[in-house]
Amino acid sequence: DSGVTQTPKHLITATGQRVTLRCSPRSGDLSVYWYQQSLDQGLQFLIQYYNGEERAKGNILERFSAQQFPDLHSELNLSSLELGDSALYFCASSVQQGTEAFFGQGTRLTVV
Amino acid sequence: AQSVTQLDSQVPVFEEAPVELRCNYSSSVSVYLFWYVQYPNQGLQLLLKYLSGSTLVKGINGFEAEFNKSQTSFHLRKPSVHISDTAEYFCAVSESTGFQKLVFGTGTRLLVSP
């Protein structure tokens, strides 16, 4: 158990819908990262937050957004979902930038 | 920008045999290097990391890796594999400064058979 909790574990939804994925980082970790794992794109960095502030953006679509709340948990919002958004979404956390990142078990999103 | 190449998409090996999973990286700045393992339906678990110092890094489950700066490689090795080592292995790189997002390779599936 990495200490990073992601909910839900599985999510099935229809095209055009909006979903929210939630991540609770390890106790004391200030940095949260979101990654997408798909068969065609592999593991792709989406976005990073540090202590509530956005710090880095990767290949994140405009339909996707994220935030980190004062209690340090983070949410990834995916809207206007398409079939191609089906993937495993991972959250990772680290104490601070540059230290080891611990990954959650992921949320498997299936868009039908 | 960084990139990672894992040359082998799949490596079949017999139990108790040695294995090497290859990883090459590209970067114009100083980097940290990592190997993660993903078991079926699981998240990513850190096997080992190279930040600085000794180029031979030992990790969990008997794995080790050697950082070779001149060849920009970070190959993962294990002298004797077990059935339980069957999993997907990902090499990753991050800048040693800045925001340290991880850039992953495409992964190598290690298949250990009896």
Coordinates of C-alpha atoms in Angstrom, one line a residue:
Chain A
D1 CA 0.0 0.0 0.0
S2 CA 1.6 3.3 -1.2
G3 CA -0.6 5.5 1.0
V4 CA -2.1 7.2 -2.0
T5 CA -5.8 6.6 -2.3
Q6 CA -7.8 7.0 -5.5
T7 CA -11.5 6.8 -5.9
P8 CA -13.4 5.3 -7.5
K9 CA -11.4 2.3 -8.7
H10 CA -13.7 1.8 -11.7
L11 CA -15.9 4.1 -13.6
I12 CA -18.1 3.4 -16.6
T13 CA -19.8 6.3 -18.2
A14 CA -21.3 7.4 -21.6
T15 CA -19.8 9.7 -24.2
G16 CA -20.5 13.4 -23.6
Q17 CA -20.6 12.9 -19.8
R18 CA -18.5 14.5 -17.1
V19 CA -16.7 12.6 -14.3
T20 CA -14.5 13.5 -11.3
L21 CA -11.6 11.4 -10.1
R22 CA -10.4 11.9 -6.6
C23 CA -7.0 11.5 -5.1
S24 CA -5.9 11.6 -1.5
P25 CA -2.1 11.9 -1.3
R26 CA 0.1 10.3 1.4
S27 CA 0.0 12.1 4.7
G28 CA 2.4 15.1 4.5
D29 CA 2.9 15.0 0.8
L30 CA 2.5 18.4 -0.8
S31 CA 2.9 17.5 -4.5
V32 CA 0.3 15.7 -6.5
Y33 CA 0.7 14.5 -10.1
W34 CA -1.9 13.0 -12.5
Y35 CA -1.0 10.6 -15.2
Q36 CA -3.0 8.8 -17.9
Q37 CA -2.1 5.3 -19.0
S38 CA -3.6 4.1 -22.3
L39 CA -2.7 1.4 -24.7
D40 CA -1.9 3.7 -27.5
Q41 CA -0.2 6.6 -25.6
G42 CA 1.4 4.7 -22.7
L43 CA 2.0 6.6 -19.5
Q44 CA 1.5 10.4 -20.0
F45 CA 2.0 13.1 -17.5
L46 CA -1.1 15.3 -17.3
I47 CA -0.7 17.9 -14.6
Q48 CA 1.1 18.6 -11.3
Y49 CA 0.0 20.6 -8.2
Y50 CA 2.2 21.7 -5.3
N51 CA 0.5 22.9 -2.1
G52 CA -2.6 24.0 -3.9
E53 CA -0.9 25.7 -6.9
E54 CA -0.6 24.3 -10.4
R55 CA 3.1 23.8 -11.2
A56 CA 3.4 21.9 -14.4
K57 CA 1.2 20.9 -17.3
G58 CA 1.7 18.1 -19.7
N59 CA -0.5 16.6 -22.4
I60 CA -3.7 17.6 -20.7
L61 CA -6.7 18.2 -23.0
E62 CA -8.7 21.4 -22.5
R63 CA -11.7 19.3 -21.6
F64 CA -9.8 18.1 -18.6
S65 CA -9.1 20.2 -15.5
A66 CA -7.7 19.6 -12.0
Q67 CA -7.4 21.2 -8.7
Q68 CA -5.8 20.7 -5.3
F69 CA -7.7 21.6 -2.3
P70 CA -6.5 23.1 1.0
D71 CA -6.5 19.7 2.6
L72 CA -4.2 18.6 -0.2
H73 CA -6.5 16.2 -1.9
S74 CA -6.9 16.6 -5.6
E75 CA -9.6 16.1 -8.2
L76 CA -9.3 15.5 -11.9
N77 CA -12.4 16.6 -13.9
L78 CA -13.0 15.1 -17.3
S79 CA -15.8 16.5 -19.4
S80 CA -17.4 15.9 -22.8
L81 CA -16.0 12.4 -22.6
E82 CA -15.0 10.6 -25.7
L83 CA -14.3 6.9 -26.3
G84 CA -10.6 7.7 -26.6
D85 CA -10.6 9.0 -23.0
S86 CA -11.0 5.4 -21.8
A87 CA -7.8 4.8 -19.8
L88 CA -6.3 4.2 -16.4
Y89 CA -5.8 7.4 -14.5
F90 CA -3.1 7.5 -11.9
C91 CA -2.4 9.9 -9.1
A92 CA 1.0 10.1 -7.5
S93 CA 2.3 12.2 -4.6
S94 CA 5.6 13.2 -3.2
V95 CA 6.8 15.2 -0.2
Q96 CA 8.2 17.9 -2.3
Q97 CA 9.3 18.4 -5.8
G98 CA 12.2 16.2 -6.7
T99 CA 11.6 13.4 -4.3
E100 CA 10.3 10.0 -4.8
A101 CA 6.7 9.8 -6.1
F102 CA 4.3 7.2 -4.8
F103 CA 1.5 6.0 -7.0
G104 CA -2.1 5.2 -6.2
Q105 CA -3.9 2.1 -7.6
G106 CA -5.5 4.1 -10.3
T107 CA -9.0 4.7 -11.6
R108 CA -10.0 2.7 -14.6
L109 CA -12.3 4.9 -16.8
T110 CA -14.4 3.2 -19.5
V111 CA -16.3 5.5 -21.8
V112 CA -19.1 3.7 -23.8
Chain B
A1 CA 12.7 17.8 -23.0
Q2 CA 13.5 14.2 -22.0
S3 CA 12.6 10.9 -23.6
V4 CA 13.0 7.3 -22.7
T5 CA 13.4 4.3 -25.0
Q6 CA 12.7 0.8 -23.8
L7 CA 14.0 -1.4 -26.5
D8 CA 12.2 -4.5 -25.7
S9 CA 8.4 -4.6 -25.5
Q10 CA 8.4 -8.2 -24.1
V11 CA 11.1 -10.3 -22.6
P12 CA 10.4 -14.0 -22.0
V13 CA 12.7 -15.8 -19.6
F14 CA 12.8 -19.1 -17.6
E15 CA 12.6 -19.1 -13.8
E16 CA 16.0 -18.8 -12.1
A17 CA 17.6 -17.3 -15.2
P18 CA 19.2 -13.9 -15.2
V19 CA 17.5 -11.0 -17.0
E20 CA 18.3 -7.6 -18.3
L21 CA 15.7 -5.0 -19.3
R22 CA 17.1 -2.2 -21.3
C23 CA 16.5 1.5 -21.0
N24 CA 18.1 4.4 -22.8
Y25 CA 17.2 8.1 -22.2
S26 CA 17.7 11.4 -23.9
S27 CA 18.0 14.7 -22.1
S28 CA 19.9 18.0 -22.4
V29 CA 19.9 18.5 -18.7
S30 CA 20.9 16.6 -15.6
V31 CA 18.3 13.9 -14.8
Y32 CA 17.1 11.4 -12.1
L33 CA 16.3 7.9 -13.3
F34 CA 13.8 5.4 -12.0
W35 CA 12.4 1.9 -12.6
Y36 CA 8.8 1.2 -11.7
V37 CA 7.0 -2.2 -11.7
Q38 CA 3.3 -2.6 -12.4
Y39 CA 1.7 -5.9 -11.5
P40 CA -1.7 -6.8 -13.2
N41 CA -4.5 -4.5 -12.0
Q42 CA -2.1 -2.7 -9.7
G43 CA -0.5 0.8 -9.5
L44 CA 3.1 1.6 -10.1
Q45 CA 5.7 0.6 -7.5
L46 CA 9.1 2.1 -7.3
L47 CA 11.9 -0.6 -7.8
L48 CA 14.9 1.7 -7.6
K49 CA 16.1 5.1 -8.4
Y50 CA 19.3 6.9 -9.3
L51 CA 19.7 10.4 -8.0
S52 CA 23.5 10.8 -7.7
G53 CA 26.5 9.0 -6.4
S54 CA 27.3 5.4 -7.1
T55 CA 26.2 4.4 -10.6
L56 CA 25.2 0.9 -9.4
V57 CA 21.8 1.1 -7.7
K58 CA 20.2 -1.7 -5.7
G59 CA 16.5 -1.9 -5.3
I60 CA 13.8 -4.1 -3.9
N61 CA 13.1 -7.7 -4.8
G62 CA 16.8 -8.3 -5.8
F63 CA 16.8 -5.9 -8.7
E64 CA 19.7 -3.6 -9.5
A65 CA 20.4 -1.1 -12.3
E66 CA 23.5 0.7 -13.5
F67 CA 23.6 4.3 -14.7
N68 CA 25.9 4.8 -17.6
K69 CA 26.1 8.5 -18.5
S70 CA 28.2 8.1 -21.6
Q71 CA 25.8 5.6 -23.1
T72 CA 22.8 7.4 -21.6
S73 CA 21.5 4.0 -20.3
F74 CA 20.0 2.7 -17.1
H75 CA 19.5 -1.0 -17.6
L76 CA 17.7 -3.1 -15.0
R77 CA 19.1 -6.5 -14.0
K78 CA 18.2 -9.4 -11.8
P79 CA 20.6 -12.4 -11.5
S80 CA 17.8 -15.0 -10.9
V81 CA 14.1 -14.3 -11.6
H82 CA 11.0 -15.8 -10.0
I83 CA 7.6 -16.5 -11.5
S84 CA 6.3 -13.7 -9.3
D85 CA 8.5 -11.2 -11.2
T86 CA 6.1 -11.4 -14.1
A87 CA 4.9 -7.9 -14.6
E88 CA 5.3 -4.7 -16.7
Y89 CA 8.5 -2.7 -16.0
F90 CA 8.7 1.0 -16.7
C91 CA 11.8 3.1 -16.9
A92 CA 11.3 6.8 -16.2
V93 CA 13.4 10.0 -16.2
S94 CA 12.9 13.4 -14.6
E95 CA 14.9 16.6 -14.6
S96 CA 17.0 17.0 -11.5
T97 CA 15.8 20.5 -11.1
G98 CA 12.4 22.1 -11.9
F99 CA 9.1 20.4 -11.3
Q100 CA 10.3 16.8 -11.8
K101 CA 7.5 15.3 -13.8
L102 CA 8.2 11.7 -14.7
V103 CA 8.7 10.9 -18.4
F104 CA 8.1 7.1 -18.9
G105 CA 9.2 4.6 -21.5
T106 CA 6.7 2.4 -23.2
G107 CA 7.3 -0.5 -20.8
T108 CA 8.7 -4.0 -21.0
R109 CA 6.6 -7.0 -20.2
L110 CA 8.7 -9.6 -18.3
L111 CA 7.2 -13.1 -18.7
V112 CA 8.8 -15.6 -16.4
S113 CA 7.9 -19.2 -17.1
P114 CA 8.8 -22.4 -15.2

